[in-house]
Structure formats: structure tokens, C-alpha cells
XYZ file of C-alpha atoms in Angstrom:
721
model
C -17.919 -10.264 13.790
C -18.826 -7.215 11.746
C -17.557 -7.676 8.196
C -15.013 -5.054 7.135
C -15.629 -3.174 3.915
C -12.792 -2.661 1.479
C -12.392 -0.293 -1.450
C -12.933 -1.818 -4.898
C -9.894 -3.795 -5.935
C -7.762 -2.905 -8.907
C -8.690 -6.235 -10.442
C -11.881 -7.597 -8.983
C -13.793 -9.199 -11.823
C -17.385 -10.286 -11.640
C -17.773 -13.643 -9.903
C -18.678 -16.746 -11.792
C -21.754 -17.976 -9.977
C -21.494 -21.658 -9.055
C -24.568 -23.427 -7.679
C -23.182 -26.951 -7.602
C -20.023 -28.957 -8.086
C -20.869 -29.427 -11.773
C -18.735 -27.731 -14.375
C -19.741 -24.373 -15.803
C -21.819 -24.511 -19.008
C -19.967 -24.811 -22.312
C -18.774 -21.523 -23.777
C -21.487 -20.159 -26.127
C -20.660 -18.904 -29.602
C -19.198 -15.423 -29.834
C -21.966 -12.819 -30.032
C -21.553 -9.400 -31.625
C -23.783 -6.442 -30.884
C -26.558 -6.194 -33.513
C -26.899 -2.423 -33.149
C -25.817 -0.304 -36.097
C -22.599 1.573 -35.551
C -24.226 5.006 -35.458
C -26.687 3.932 -32.739
C -23.828 2.568 -30.663
C -22.061 5.895 -31.025
C -25.189 7.754 -29.852
C -25.551 5.453 -26.855
C -21.893 5.932 -26.016
C -22.273 9.716 -26.168
C -25.300 9.650 -23.900
C -23.476 7.388 -21.493
C -20.531 9.757 -21.424
C -22.800 12.730 -20.661
C -24.863 10.907 -18.032
C -23.792 11.215 -14.379
C -21.820 8.287 -13.066
C -24.023 5.813 -11.235
C -21.359 3.395 -10.011
C -21.967 4.565 -6.432
C -25.159 2.485 -6.508
C -23.107 -0.702 -6.635
C -22.168 -1.864 -3.123
C -18.514 -2.353 -2.344
C -17.027 -5.816 -1.773
C -16.778 -6.896 1.863
C -13.642 -8.640 3.055
C -14.180 -11.680 5.296
C -10.678 -11.604 6.716
C -11.315 -11.748 10.479
C -13.170 -13.841 13.016
C -12.583 -17.293 11.470
C -12.350 -20.504 13.484
C -11.138 -23.977 12.511
C -11.640 -27.480 13.866
C -9.979 -30.682 12.585
C -12.189 -33.628 11.631
C -9.863 -36.562 10.860
C -12.658 -39.109 11.268
C -15.022 -37.114 9.005
C -17.854 -37.048 11.561
C -18.436 -33.278 11.487
C -21.876 -33.357 9.899
C -23.179 -35.661 12.634
C -21.683 -33.345 15.260
C -23.579 -30.322 13.968
C -20.650 -28.643 12.219
C -22.807 -27.541 9.265
C -24.414 -24.893 11.491
C -21.173 -24.013 13.272
C -21.958 -26.196 16.278
C -19.897 -28.676 18.263
C -16.827 -27.994 20.369
C -13.127 -27.712 19.675
C -13.171 -24.637 17.428
C -10.149 -22.351 17.680
C -9.570 -18.955 16.103
C -7.233 -18.792 13.112
C -5.887 -16.116 10.804
C -6.925 -16.214 7.177
C -5.718 -17.422 4.729
C -4.994 -20.670 6.549
C -3.720 -24.233 6.063
C -4.598 -27.220 8.244
C -1.055 -28.013 9.292
C 1.037 -25.206 10.736
C 4.757 -25.781 11.173
C 6.988 -28.413 9.587
C 5.565 -30.859 7.057
C 5.386 -34.504 8.122
C 4.724 -37.744 6.292
C 1.493 -38.207 8.243
C -0.084 -35.017 6.866
C 0.550 -35.679 3.154
C -2.462 -37.997 2.462
C -4.807 -35.257 3.663
C -7.708 -34.940 6.067
C -10.948 -33.041 6.663
C -11.288 -29.730 8.447
C -14.068 -27.221 9.097
C -14.057 -23.422 9.100
C -16.702 -20.970 10.263
C -17.155 -17.220 10.513
C -20.045 -15.157 11.879
C -20.624 -11.753 10.303
C -23.250 -9.059 10.005
C -24.981 -9.267 6.652
C -24.187 -6.205 4.534
C -27.049 -4.130 3.245
C -27.779 -3.564 -0.440
C -30.498 -2.023 -2.558
C -33.385 -4.180 -3.721
C -31.678 -5.043 -7.013
C -28.467 -6.486 -5.590
C -27.780 -9.792 -3.907
C -24.555 -11.172 -2.435
C -22.178 -13.995 -3.277
C -19.148 -15.282 -1.384
C -15.931 -15.500 -3.383
C -13.040 -17.775 -2.374
C -9.639 -17.154 -3.955
C -8.765 -20.850 -3.560
C -9.691 -23.772 -1.334
C -7.503 -26.877 -1.413
C -8.899 -29.326 -2.339
C -12.703 -29.705 -2.140
C -15.078 -27.266 -0.475
C -18.696 -27.538 0.643
C -20.300 -24.323 1.930
C -23.306 -23.654 4.198
C -24.937 -20.336 5.128
C -27.019 -20.379 8.294
C -27.255 -24.168 8.080
C -28.340 -24.177 4.412
C -26.029 -25.723 1.858
C -25.223 -23.177 -0.861
C -22.749 -25.048 -3.075
C -19.551 -26.979 -3.673
C -16.258 -26.649 -5.520
C -13.715 -29.271 -6.562
C -11.018 -27.190 -8.306
C -8.273 -26.485 -5.752
C -6.333 -23.839 -7.715
C -8.828 -21.284 -9.044
C -11.315 -18.853 -7.547
C -15.020 -19.619 -7.272
C -18.128 -17.804 -6.053
C -21.404 -19.063 -4.589
C -24.696 -17.179 -4.330
C -25.684 -16.567 -0.719
C -29.409 -17.166 -0.947
C -30.976 -16.562 2.480
C -28.429 -13.944 3.614
C -29.920 -11.866 6.454
C -29.039 -8.208 5.884
C -28.158 -6.273 9.020
C -28.233 -9.453 11.124
C -25.778 -12.139 12.143
C -25.015 -14.872 9.622
C -22.826 -17.936 9.999
C -20.801 -19.204 7.049
C -19.396 -22.739 7.367
C -16.913 -24.415 5.012
C -15.989 -28.090 5.025
C -12.588 -28.628 3.400
C -11.439 -32.078 2.309
C -7.872 -32.429 0.997
C -7.650 -36.231 1.071
C -5.815 -37.493 -1.996
C -4.492 -40.801 -3.258
C -1.795 -41.394 -5.857
C -3.909 -39.560 -8.428
C -4.078 -36.866 -9.476
C -0.289 -36.717 -9.515
C 1.196 -33.424 -8.364
C 4.781 -32.284 -7.878
C 4.179 -30.367 -4.634
C 2.835 -30.890 -1.119
C -0.818 -31.777 -0.609
C -1.835 -28.698 1.354
C -5.355 -28.327 2.740
C -7.289 -25.246 3.820
C -8.703 -21.911 2.704
C -5.464 -20.642 1.224
C -6.476 -17.344 -0.417
C -8.656 -14.375 0.631
C -12.441 -14.609 1.044
C -14.859 -11.771 0.354
C -18.517 -10.983 -0.190
C -19.207 -9.553 -3.638
C -22.357 -7.761 -4.821
C -24.361 -9.322 -7.644
C -26.625 -7.032 -9.666
C -29.754 -7.795 -11.665
C -27.482 -8.065 -14.696
C -23.858 -9.107 -14.375
C -20.910 -9.412 -16.745
C -19.268 -12.623 -15.572
C -15.567 -13.391 -16.079
C -15.239 -9.933 -17.610
C -11.815 -9.046 -18.986
C -10.280 -6.306 -21.079
C -7.664 -7.930 -23.318
C -4.721 -6.230 -25.008
C -4.913 -6.427 -28.816
C -1.708 -4.684 -29.952
C 0.025 -4.979 -33.338
C 3.679 -3.983 -33.694
C 5.942 -4.126 -36.703
C 9.113 -6.210 -36.540
C 11.464 -4.333 -34.273
C 8.664 -2.551 -32.434
C 9.144 0.825 -34.126
C 5.426 1.334 -34.762
C 2.510 -0.137 -32.800
C -1.255 0.314 -32.880
C -3.602 -0.824 -30.140
C -7.118 -2.070 -29.656
C -8.693 -3.724 -26.660
C -11.122 -6.635 -26.643
C -13.838 -6.594 -23.983
C -15.057 -10.121 -23.308
C -17.379 -11.812 -20.831
C -20.783 -13.396 -20.281
C -23.885 -11.319 -19.556
C -26.217 -12.981 -17.040
C -29.816 -11.966 -16.465
C -31.065 -12.391 -12.886
C -34.455 -10.764 -13.464
C -37.786 -12.431 -14.290
C -38.034 -11.160 -17.866
C -35.774 -10.906 -20.958
C -33.226 -8.100 -20.846
C -30.705 -6.353 -23.113
C -28.205 -4.736 -20.729
C -25.742 -2.050 -21.796
C -22.036 -2.718 -21.289
C -19.661 0.223 -21.522
C -15.883 0.528 -21.375
C -13.754 3.444 -20.267
C -9.969 3.115 -20.658
C -7.571 5.695 -19.254
C -3.857 6.140 -19.809
C -1.536 5.245 -16.904
C -1.859 7.666 -14.029
C 0.946 10.209 -13.652
C 1.992 11.640 -10.295
C -1.331 10.697 -8.764
C -3.343 12.354 -11.533
C -5.948 10.314 -13.396
C -4.910 9.525 -16.967
C -6.736 10.801 -20.030
C -9.424 8.652 -21.648
C -7.991 6.805 -24.674
C -10.855 4.401 -25.409
C -14.597 4.451 -24.752
C -17.520 2.477 -26.124
C -20.995 1.293 -25.140
C -22.555 -1.884 -26.544
C -26.010 -3.359 -26.010
C -26.003 -7.063 -25.239
C -28.169 -9.523 -27.182
C -31.441 -10.575 -25.592
C -30.764 -12.636 -22.471
C -33.665 -14.649 -21.103
C -34.306 -14.944 -17.343
C -31.635 -17.020 -15.588
C -29.534 -17.370 -18.740
C -26.238 -15.906 -19.795
C -24.815 -15.030 -23.201
C -21.347 -14.150 -24.329
C -20.648 -10.572 -25.344
C -17.349 -9.579 -26.959
C -16.423 -6.338 -28.713
C -13.292 -4.546 -29.877
C -12.446 -0.902 -29.144
C -9.609 1.107 -30.760
C -7.145 2.923 -28.497
C -6.499 6.514 -29.507
C -2.974 7.761 -30.188
C 0.359 6.049 -29.723
C -0.118 3.382 -27.046
C 1.846 3.401 -23.797
C 3.043 -0.190 -23.900
C 3.617 -2.594 -21.033
C 7.079 -4.146 -21.057
C 9.438 -5.662 -18.550
C 11.507 -2.479 -18.358
C 8.481 -0.102 -18.373
C 5.377 -1.893 -17.048
C 2.801 0.784 -17.919
C -0.692 -0.070 -16.637
C -3.875 1.582 -17.915
C -7.038 1.864 -15.826
C -10.029 0.071 -17.358
C -13.593 0.245 -16.052
C -16.427 -1.866 -17.450
C -19.973 -1.076 -16.290
C -23.128 -3.104 -16.898
C -26.402 -1.171 -16.794
C -30.115 -1.862 -16.847
C -32.539 0.998 -17.337
C -29.903 3.585 -16.471
C -28.881 1.904 -13.205
C -25.360 0.496 -12.869
C -25.675 -3.143 -11.856
C -22.086 -4.337 -12.101
C -18.621 -2.722 -12.180
C -15.415 -4.440 -13.237
C -12.126 -2.587 -12.673
C -8.850 -3.761 -14.126
C -5.296 -2.528 -14.504
C -4.498 -3.292 -18.120
C -1.107 -3.582 -19.764
C -1.127 -2.959 -23.512
C 1.406 -5.331 -25.052
C 1.840 -7.749 -27.930
C 3.222 -11.230 -27.362
C 3.570 -13.337 -30.485
C 5.793 -15.836 -32.286
C 7.333 -14.972 -35.650
C 9.881 -17.085 -37.470
C 10.229 -19.445 -34.544
C 11.036 -16.725 -31.994
C 8.846 -15.118 -29.357
C 8.574 -11.354 -29.454
C 7.389 -8.775 -26.957
C 6.052 -5.670 -28.689
C 7.708 -6.695 -31.937
C 11.174 -7.357 -30.488
C 12.777 -10.753 -29.899
C 12.921 -11.135 -26.136
C 15.505 -13.086 -24.152
C 13.768 -14.712 -21.189
C 15.716 -15.604 -18.066
C 14.109 -16.422 -14.750
C 13.029 -18.923 -12.126
C 9.766 -20.723 -11.405
C 7.900 -20.393 -8.132
C 5.722 -22.478 -5.852
C 3.325 -20.764 -3.482
C 4.877 -22.254 -0.367
C 6.100 -20.410 2.729
C 7.436 -22.338 5.761
C 4.676 -22.761 8.326
C 1.958 -21.414 6.029
C 2.358 -23.290 2.748
C 0.307 -21.551 0.017
C -1.568 -19.317 2.499
C 0.504 -16.313 1.449
C 0.488 -13.011 3.298
C 1.072 -9.677 1.578
C 4.619 -9.764 2.979
C 5.200 -13.194 1.395
C 4.117 -11.825 -1.985
C 6.452 -8.845 -1.652
C 9.319 -11.219 -0.804
C 8.707 -13.397 -3.873
C 8.670 -10.419 -6.236
C 11.727 -8.850 -4.603
C 13.736 -12.073 -4.906
C 12.771 -12.495 -8.554
C 13.938 -8.956 -9.238
C 17.132 -9.489 -7.238
C 18.159 -12.569 -9.229
C 17.600 -10.654 -12.470
C 14.514 -12.597 -13.587
C 12.251 -11.160 -16.275
C 10.020 -14.257 -16.303
C 8.619 -16.783 -13.842
C 6.449 -19.884 -14.119
C 4.115 -21.953 -11.965
C 2.235 -25.246 -12.281
C -1.127 -23.624 -11.460
C -2.814 -20.226 -11.563
C -1.043 -17.928 -9.131
C -2.763 -15.917 -6.410
C -4.434 -12.870 -7.983
C -2.548 -10.606 -5.574
C 0.759 -12.097 -6.719
C -0.164 -11.733 -10.394
C -1.036 -8.075 -9.809
C 2.341 -7.532 -8.133
C 4.095 -9.178 -11.093
C 2.118 -6.911 -13.455
C 3.510 -3.903 -11.635
C 7.042 -5.319 -11.436
C 7.246 -6.094 -15.165
C 7.922 -9.812 -14.687
C 6.373 -12.092 -17.314
C 4.483 -15.231 -16.239
C 4.416 -18.542 -18.080
C 0.968 -19.427 -16.719
C -0.044 -23.070 -16.677
C -3.100 -25.161 -15.897
C -2.377 -27.882 -13.282
C -2.907 -30.691 -15.803
C 0.254 -32.561 -14.853
C 1.057 -36.167 -15.865
C -2.652 -36.751 -16.512
C -2.545 -38.847 -19.715
C -3.879 -41.961 -17.972
C -6.687 -39.960 -16.355
C -7.633 -38.377 -19.678
C -8.818 -41.759 -20.956
C -11.884 -41.268 -18.727
C -14.250 -38.899 -20.631
C -15.662 -37.417 -17.430
C -12.178 -36.703 -16.111
C -11.114 -35.233 -19.454
C -14.057 -32.828 -19.283
C -13.142 -31.890 -15.727
C -9.545 -31.102 -16.721
C -10.849 -28.987 -19.594
C -12.872 -27.070 -17.020
C -9.722 -26.586 -14.934
C -7.975 -25.159 -17.995
C -10.924 -22.884 -18.717
C -10.964 -21.427 -15.207
C -7.175 -21.016 -15.228
C -7.270 -18.963 -18.432
C -10.220 -16.856 -17.286
C -8.382 -16.093 -14.063
C -5.089 -15.191 -15.735
C -6.079 -13.416 -18.932
C -6.692 -10.077 -17.188
C -3.025 -9.790 -16.216
C -0.390 -8.107 -18.365
C 2.334 -10.311 -16.884
C 0.715 -13.488 -18.245
C 2.482 -13.988 -21.594
C 1.165 -17.450 -22.496
C -1.390 -20.029 -21.425
C 0.227 -23.450 -21.106
C -2.507 -26.062 -21.330
C -0.642 -28.941 -19.646
C 2.681 -30.214 -18.329
C 4.485 -33.445 -19.220
C 1.733 -35.473 -20.839
C 2.363 -38.531 -23.030
C 5.350 -37.695 -25.326
C 3.551 -39.415 -28.242
C 0.133 -37.683 -28.385
C -0.253 -38.613 -32.057
C -0.568 -42.264 -31.084
C -2.318 -41.712 -27.717
C -5.912 -40.915 -28.783
C -7.124 -39.649 -25.412
C -4.153 -37.290 -24.954
C -4.171 -36.103 -28.563
C -7.914 -35.429 -28.558
C -7.727 -33.576 -25.264
C -4.855 -31.383 -26.513
C -6.833 -30.481 -29.640
C -9.830 -29.507 -27.493
C -7.575 -27.606 -25.099
C -5.973 -25.605 -27.903
C -9.357 -24.655 -29.370
C -10.726 -23.625 -25.992
C -7.625 -21.590 -25.117
C -7.630 -19.728 -28.417
C -11.318 -18.931 -27.972
C -10.925 -17.600 -24.436
C -7.806 -15.543 -25.183
C -6.931 -15.007 -28.859
C -4.304 -12.391 -27.959
C -1.578 -14.692 -26.583
C 0.426 -17.590 -28.019
C -0.532 -21.043 -26.753
C 2.020 -23.292 -25.117
C 2.580 -26.846 -23.965
C 5.353 -28.100 -21.663
C 7.099 -31.306 -22.703
C 9.249 -34.063 -21.296
C 12.644 -33.827 -22.992
C 13.129 -37.406 -24.118
C 15.490 -37.726 -27.101
C 14.641 -39.407 -30.405
C 10.877 -38.854 -30.181
C 9.405 -38.518 -33.649
C 7.753 -35.290 -34.718
C 4.222 -34.988 -33.307
C 1.678 -33.243 -35.530
C -0.403 -32.461 -32.415
C 2.188 -29.873 -31.376
C 1.494 -27.787 -34.488
C -1.421 -26.215 -32.623
C 0.940 -24.585 -30.109
C 3.192 -21.596 -30.888
C 5.396 -22.089 -27.826
C 6.943 -25.379 -26.726
C 8.307 -25.554 -23.205
C 11.223 -27.952 -22.733
C 11.563 -29.475 -19.259
C 15.236 -30.425 -19.398
C 17.060 -32.437 -16.782
C 19.912 -33.545 -19.008
C 22.858 -34.125 -16.729
C 20.673 -34.744 -13.685
C 18.026 -37.444 -14.169
C 19.123 -40.597 -15.983
C 16.067 -40.833 -18.193
C 15.078 -44.170 -19.687
C 17.527 -46.842 -20.757
C 16.735 -46.372 -24.435
C 16.326 -42.578 -24.077
C 19.082 -41.449 -21.754
C 19.255 -37.910 -20.400
C 22.225 -38.583 -18.113
C 24.748 -36.428 -20.009
C 24.364 -32.644 -20.063
C 26.360 -32.555 -23.306
C 23.358 -34.155 -25.053
C 21.142 -31.126 -24.354
C 22.486 -29.099 -27.271
C 21.922 -31.852 -29.872
C 18.441 -32.498 -28.432
C 17.485 -28.823 -28.787
C 18.817 -28.695 -32.349
C 16.738 -31.758 -33.203
C 13.642 -30.136 -31.678
C 14.227 -26.994 -33.720
C 14.483 -29.048 -36.893
C 11.191 -30.791 -36.108
C 9.367 -27.608 -35.056
C 11.041 -24.658 -36.862
C 7.953 -22.430 -36.607
C 7.551 -22.806 -32.845
C 9.521 -20.884 -30.255
C 11.466 -23.095 -27.835
C 11.969 -22.179 -24.178
C 13.675 -24.220 -21.451
C 10.826 -24.212 -18.924
C 12.583 -26.376 -16.331
C 16.140 -27.288 -15.433
C 17.631 -27.867 -12.014
C 19.808 -29.922 -9.688
C 19.335 -30.714 -5.993
C 21.802 -29.210 -3.516
C 22.021 -29.517 0.263
C 25.727 -29.520 1.199
C 29.162 -28.377 0.066
C 31.508 -30.777 -1.705
C 33.117 -31.653 -5.006
C 31.591 -30.253 -8.210
C 31.199 -33.728 -9.723
C 29.197 -35.067 -6.764
C 25.433 -34.762 -7.092
C 23.548 -32.747 -4.479
C 26.528 -30.503 -3.658
C 26.267 -26.757 -3.985
C 29.261 -26.930 -6.299
C 27.546 -29.419 -8.640
C 24.436 -27.228 -8.778
C 26.459 -24.096 -9.496
C 28.303 -25.771 -12.361
C 25.055 -27.256 -13.676
C 23.392 -23.828 -13.793
C 26.410 -22.242 -15.466
C 26.837 -24.928 -18.128
C 23.120 -25.205 -18.937
C 22.776 -21.457 -19.427
C 25.928 -21.473 -21.557
C 24.312 -24.045 -23.865
C 21.204 -21.869 -24.157
C 23.374 -18.830 -24.913
C 25.001 -20.606 -27.858
C 21.705 -21.590 -29.542
C 20.103 -18.610 -31.251
C 16.766 -20.389 -31.797
C 16.138 -20.830 -28.046
C 14.132 -17.959 -26.536
C 15.107 -18.437 -22.927
C 15.462 -20.546 -19.810
C 13.475 -20.730 -16.566
C 15.160 -22.402 -13.591
C 13.218 -24.816 -11.366
C 12.767 -23.194 -8.807
C 13.467 -19.888 -7.057
C 12.836 -21.175 -3.515
C 12.669 -24.675 -2.079
C 9.235 -26.069 -1.304
C 7.574 -29.054 0.311
C 6.992 -31.783 -2.247
C 6.291 -35.276 -0.859
C 7.615 -37.713 1.763
C 10.993 -39.355 1.048
C 11.739 -37.002 -1.857
C 15.171 -37.770 -3.303
C 14.941 -35.615 -6.398
C 17.331 -37.724 -8.475
C 20.341 -37.408 -6.172
C 20.368 -41.200 -5.559
C 22.301 -40.968 -2.290
C 21.661 -44.079 -0.226
C 21.093 -44.010 3.500
C 20.213 -40.313 3.622
C 17.125 -39.366 5.627
C 14.806 -37.098 3.638
C 12.529 -34.330 4.909
C 10.077 -33.974 2.018
C 11.644 -30.723 0.756
C 12.413 -30.135 -2.920
C 16.047 -28.975 -2.919
C 16.662 -27.922 -6.529
C 15.946 -24.264 -5.801
C 18.349 -21.318 -5.770
C 17.148 -20.325 -2.276
C 16.702 -22.649 0.710
C 13.294 -23.200 2.275
C 14.235 -20.837 5.121
C 15.321 -18.107 2.693
C 19.116 -18.445 2.335
C 20.683 -17.895 -1.088
C 22.783 -20.779 -2.380
C 26.019 -20.333 -4.398
C 24.116 -21.137 -7.609
C 21.916 -18.079 -6.973
C 24.906 -15.815 -7.613
C 25.778 -17.625 -10.836
C 22.196 -17.336 -12.050
C 22.061 -13.664 -11.086
C 25.292 -12.919 -12.931
C 24.266 -14.718 -16.110
C 20.664 -13.456 -16.057
C 21.881 -9.877 -15.597
C 24.479 -10.245 -18.369
C 21.801 -11.228 -20.897
C 20.259 -8.292 -22.794
C 16.487 -8.174 -22.711
C 16.096 -7.807 -26.488
C 18.019 -9.258 -29.398
C 16.842 -6.620 -31.898
C 17.702 -8.658 -34.950
C 21.398 -9.024 -34.169
C 23.010 -12.471 -33.938
C 22.976 -13.985 -30.475
C 26.785 -13.861 -30.148
C 26.768 -10.088 -30.680
C 24.382 -9.337 -27.856
C 25.334 -11.879 -25.192
C 28.234 -11.292 -22.837
C 30.542 -14.098 -21.779
C 29.082 -16.307 -19.015
C 30.163 -15.551 -15.465
C 31.148 -18.607 -13.452
C 29.945 -17.768 -9.959
C 30.331 -15.413 -7.036
C 29.406 -11.725 -7.248
C 26.995 -10.371 -9.799
C 28.061 -9.291 -13.260
C 27.532 -5.660 -12.276
C 29.749 -5.999 -9.237
C 32.248 -7.981 -11.308
C 32.543 -5.218 -13.902
C 32.857 -2.696 -11.108
C 35.755 -4.637 -9.590
C 37.460 -4.895 -12.978
C 37.137 -1.161 -13.592
C 38.443 -0.479 -10.093
C 41.544 -2.589 -10.735
C 42.212 -0.750 -14.015
C 41.888 2.618 -12.263
C 44.277 1.453 -9.540
C 46.867 0.298 -12.101
C 46.561 3.588 -13.952
C 47.166 5.383 -10.671
C 50.332 3.384 -10.036
C 51.527 4.181 -13.576
C 51.032 7.921 -13.060
C 52.831 7.671 -9.727
C 55.735 5.824 -11.369
C 56.085 8.476 -14.070
C 56.016 11.237 -11.464
C 58.585 9.418 -9.316
C 60.859 8.745 -12.308
C 60.846 12.435 -13.252
C 61.786 13.321 -9.703
C 64.599 10.770 -9.706
C 66.051 12.097 -12.955
C 66.060 15.614 -11.530
C 67.957 14.357 -8.460
C 70.497 12.523 -10.620
C 71.138 15.602 -12.770
C 71.426 17.768 -9.689
C 73.969 15.413 -7.997
C 75.942 14.657 -11.162
C 75.251 10.905 -11.089
C 76.037 8.850 -14.203
C 73.791 6.440 -16.020
C 74.454 3.472 -13.689
C 71.460 1.174 -13.768
C 72.002 -0.190 -10.223
C 71.863 3.160 -8.491
C 68.800 4.182 -10.519
C 66.974 0.905 -9.739
C 67.631 1.325 -6.015
C 66.079 4.788 -6.004
C 63.020 3.523 -7.891
C 62.428 0.697 -5.430
C 62.697 3.071 -2.482
C 60.212 5.484 -4.034
C 57.692 2.708 -4.653
C 57.899 1.589 -1.062
C 57.415 5.144 0.106
C 54.308 5.421 -2.064
């Protein structure tokens, strides 16, 4: 196969180079440029006048064709010569790919081993550039060989990783082999199917003599309360790596352009060049600098998702070694007075969470799958979504463009017991780090949630409390521009936890009225949700509260008081959202989930219906696994659409419309109401016209004022009309 070249992506990022399964080095201290300001200005001017040299950087090469796969349930592939691409049984597959095509079965959940290979012509590059292979995601563990030589491993199933391809033969055939192992026991616990495979795109990326790893341009906007006046800076952040044999001080320069208009390139609104500190051979050092944005900023918001074009170049001796391109949304997300604001205005969040799971392909999403997800979120009226892991970069880019916020979360789920192991705690901190670095470039990402449903008493659980403190510090260091969040189990009567003071946003996973809870901490009655939320607000008045999960299973039609009926789910959605509407200190609600997904064998989901055969599908969603909208979808759409995006300082009751029970959308409902009023007005005009005609007839014929005769004429006229 000859590898196909692709144009530089909108959001490519420099790869983080991984040489082994060990975690990346700890984040170094923040380093500022030591150059005086006037020298930086001179360098920036010279850079602006110099001819662009980005053409010297090779383009990425997509490895999207020519792949083959072979199962290895007995894990004997190495002995059969699989590491070099040998052995029989290989069959061609389309990428991305999961092991098990078709319906999920109990037998596939524990996982297995599979092998992938692709043969490609090595791309050419100048003497200063090498190549790495970048995987968007491999579930769960990957070991990679190039031409029979092992080049590295990865054990994080939900974030991208890159491996240097030492020994790549330029202009000749090369064989890349990947062993994927998705075998999993009871731990780590996850609330979705145990998929295995190469589930996101693969590409070759050029690596210069100096690179700016994990580079990101972050929005640093400040708006007054109400959003009337805003000023903007950007923060350029990353790690400079030196691949040469002697110490270097590369130049890193930023160019930021306003959003393009009608195909025309936007004007430059920010530009700066900074020299990195001395980086010794093989080392890397952090470089971070702030750049003011000229003029009134064009802000990113859910109703107007403006995206600037940012380019960051890294240069050595005048040659461009590395180019990072990003579509940047300038926006401010913060918490003031216990309420989350977007660009200075209190925002009302309504939406539904997503799982990357398409029937027959699982998380191996196609471009069409991504378009479907975004379209369905828009159709239901969502301005926010959420996931339990870092979403596919293509999906995040689509959400950037659609103006849909993302409550991004590291997949640290029910891990309190595992966090007692120091090595595991460090690993989970690495997962969080990679999740933030992957999401912070996206305007749609409005918070970094460090974990989901850990021990409800972190103050008295040393391992959990310590890990949360470390997680908060790491998150704030990697992205100081967004509020931090933590998603909680909604058990009642849990004392105030001082650990939560480190988080500006608290996500409430509420299943009041669905799950029973514990005997001493019942969540069986939906009516208890309001008092629980009031108690949480009293304990944490400075934090913004958001319902990050609520949902009820539904698979058939029946009575509204019978669990698992469509009618029960519809009422549950309506009544939960009505509770949120009445509490002005709650910033929003995110339904779990938009579309059904595969979860685990024998999943009951809290319905507690005996003797019912289960298919492993999570049925709480608003849309069935095969894409059919449930009745509750229409209720959610009506109530989401009836909720104004901003509160603008007015009391909640002044800006929220009355809840709509179910059926057609609020917009269609108002249209029907207006139509009925117009029709009645038409009948009234017709009656007046007919009555005038009748009176003329009576005067002409000399009739008296007899009511019976007059009534008969009126009835006849109405029938004629």
C-alpha cells in the first residue's frame, strides 16, 4: 500500500513521543522567556518579515487503507510470527475497526487479543525530520512493531499516543504491526462495553529537530458581569523537545487570525515570537507565554461559535521544524456567586450525554456517525453534552463548530479502591493528564472533570482525598482557563466534604425516583431530589451545581407508573426537568444518554423486572440503539427548547417558560396554538359578516325581532360557511 497524504488538519497538535509503556515525565515548572521585551519584539518583527518556511515541514500521512486483522484468542501470535506480519488467517478490514462486528454477545465482553498490520511506502523527508505513528485510540493495550522491531507500547485506551518510528525505510515498503489486548476483569470498572481494536484514525506525523509537544493555544478572556465588555488574551503552552546532539534555544511564534469570512482569511489579531530556554539534547522543557488579542474579540458561544485560526511554528536557525494549527474559540467560562457563566452571562445548560457506540462498529466512528451525533444533539435542543472519557478529536472539532459545550471527563470511574495502590494512583493521574491535554485545545470543552463517582466521603478516605488534591493541582496547572469539576454520587445526608472546595463545578449524578439507593440513604422517591439539591447548595454555596446524569430505562409501552415503560421515562424526564427549573441555583441538567449503547451482559439498569431476558444494551437513552426516537425525546426537546440560553440576571421564573408535557416540540406547539387563535378569529369575522347580512335581510323583508327566526338563519349561515 502507498500511504495517502492528507492536508494539515485544523487541529493536529504535535505528538507526545512515547518510547515505552511508562508514564510521561512529570510536568516541569512553568518557564517564562528570559529575553527582554524589546528583543522579543525585534524577533517578532523579523519573523513577520521573513518568508514563510512552513513548506519545509512534511505533511501528515494518513494510514487509512490496506489494514488486515487476525484474531488470536489463545495469545500465541508472537510464536506464529505475527510481530513481522507473518502467519496465515489475515483478512482485510476498514479502519477504524473493532474486533467484534455485529451484535454484542456475552462471550465477547471479557476481551481477547487481536493483531493488525499494514504495509506502506515510507514517506520521504528532509534530513532534519523523522517520523512517528500517531494512534487516535487503541482499546485497551497496544504493542507496536515496525519491520519486526518493537517500537513501543501504550496502556491508556481513551487518549491518543505517538511512537517514534526508528528504522523507517523512506521510499521503500515498511510493515507496521499492532498487537491489541482488550482482556479485562472486574477492574477497572466501566459503565460501557469492553470494546477492543484500533478505534480511531492512524497517521504518520513528521517530527522535527525541535518540537513543541502537546502544544495548545488557550483562550484567556475576561468579561464583566453580563458580558457587555470583554478583553482577550491567549496563552500558548507546550513542551519544547530537543532532538539534536547539542543544546538548543528554539524560537516559538504564534499567529492568530480572526474567523474567516466568506472564504477570505481573517486579519491577524495576535502575533508574538518567544525564544525557549536552553534545552539539552534529548530533553524537553515547558514553555508558556501570554499574548494580547487586538480589538474587541469575536467570542465563541453556543449561538455564535466563532473560531479563530491559530498557527504555532517552532524554528531552529531559521528553519521551521514543527507546525501546530488549531481552530480556537475565544470564550470565558467561569463560576461567580455559585453560578457558571459563559462570557459573563449566566448560562442555562440543557443536553444529553453520549457514548461513542454505533451498532456493528462500537466506538470505531465514521465521519457519518459523527455527523449523526451532532445533528441529533442539535435536534433535541442540546447546548451541552458529556462523556465518561475524552471524545474523538474529530467529534470534538464538530462540536466546536456546532456550538455545543462539552463536560469533558477523565475515565476515572468508581476507582477509589484502586487508588489505594500508589502505582495505580499515579497511572490514573497520567490518564487525567492526557485527557486534559487532548481536550484543552477545543472551544467546546467547558470544564475538565477529574473523576466520576468516587468515594462520597473523600475527607475520611485518605487515598481518594489525596488523589483528588493532586488531580485538582494538575488540572489547574495544565489548563488555568477553565473551572474544574468533579461528578458525585447523589446520596442524601452526606456531610460537607472540604475536599470539594478545590472544584468550582460539582456534577450531580441523580437517579432519585429510579434507583433505590441504600437502605439508610434512599433515593427511591423523585420528590426527594429538590430537598437534596437545596442541601447541597447550602453546603457548597460558592460552587455551581449541574445535574450531570439522570435517566430511566424504557423498552416498551405501558402505564406511567410502571418502570421501564416509555410512559414512565417520559414522566420522569418531565418531572426532573421541572424540579431543575424551579431551583435558581442549579445551572443545568444533562440527560443520560442521547442514544442507547452496549454496556455489559445481563444489564437490568434498575428496572428490576424478573424473568426478562437482557441483551446487554443500556436502555435509558432518548434514542434506541438502532436510531429511533422514544416519546421522552419529544418531551426533552420541548423543555430544552423552551429554556432560554442565558438568564441575564433575571429571576429564573421570569425567563423560563412553563414545562411542556410531551409530544410535539415547543415551537410546533406554539405554532399550533397561534393557528387555533387565527382560526377562531376567522370564525368571529365570518359571524359578524353573516349577522350583518341577516339583519339586512330582516329589514328588507319586514321581519320582527323574533329570536327563533333569527337563530334559525344564523345556524343555516354557519353551516353554509
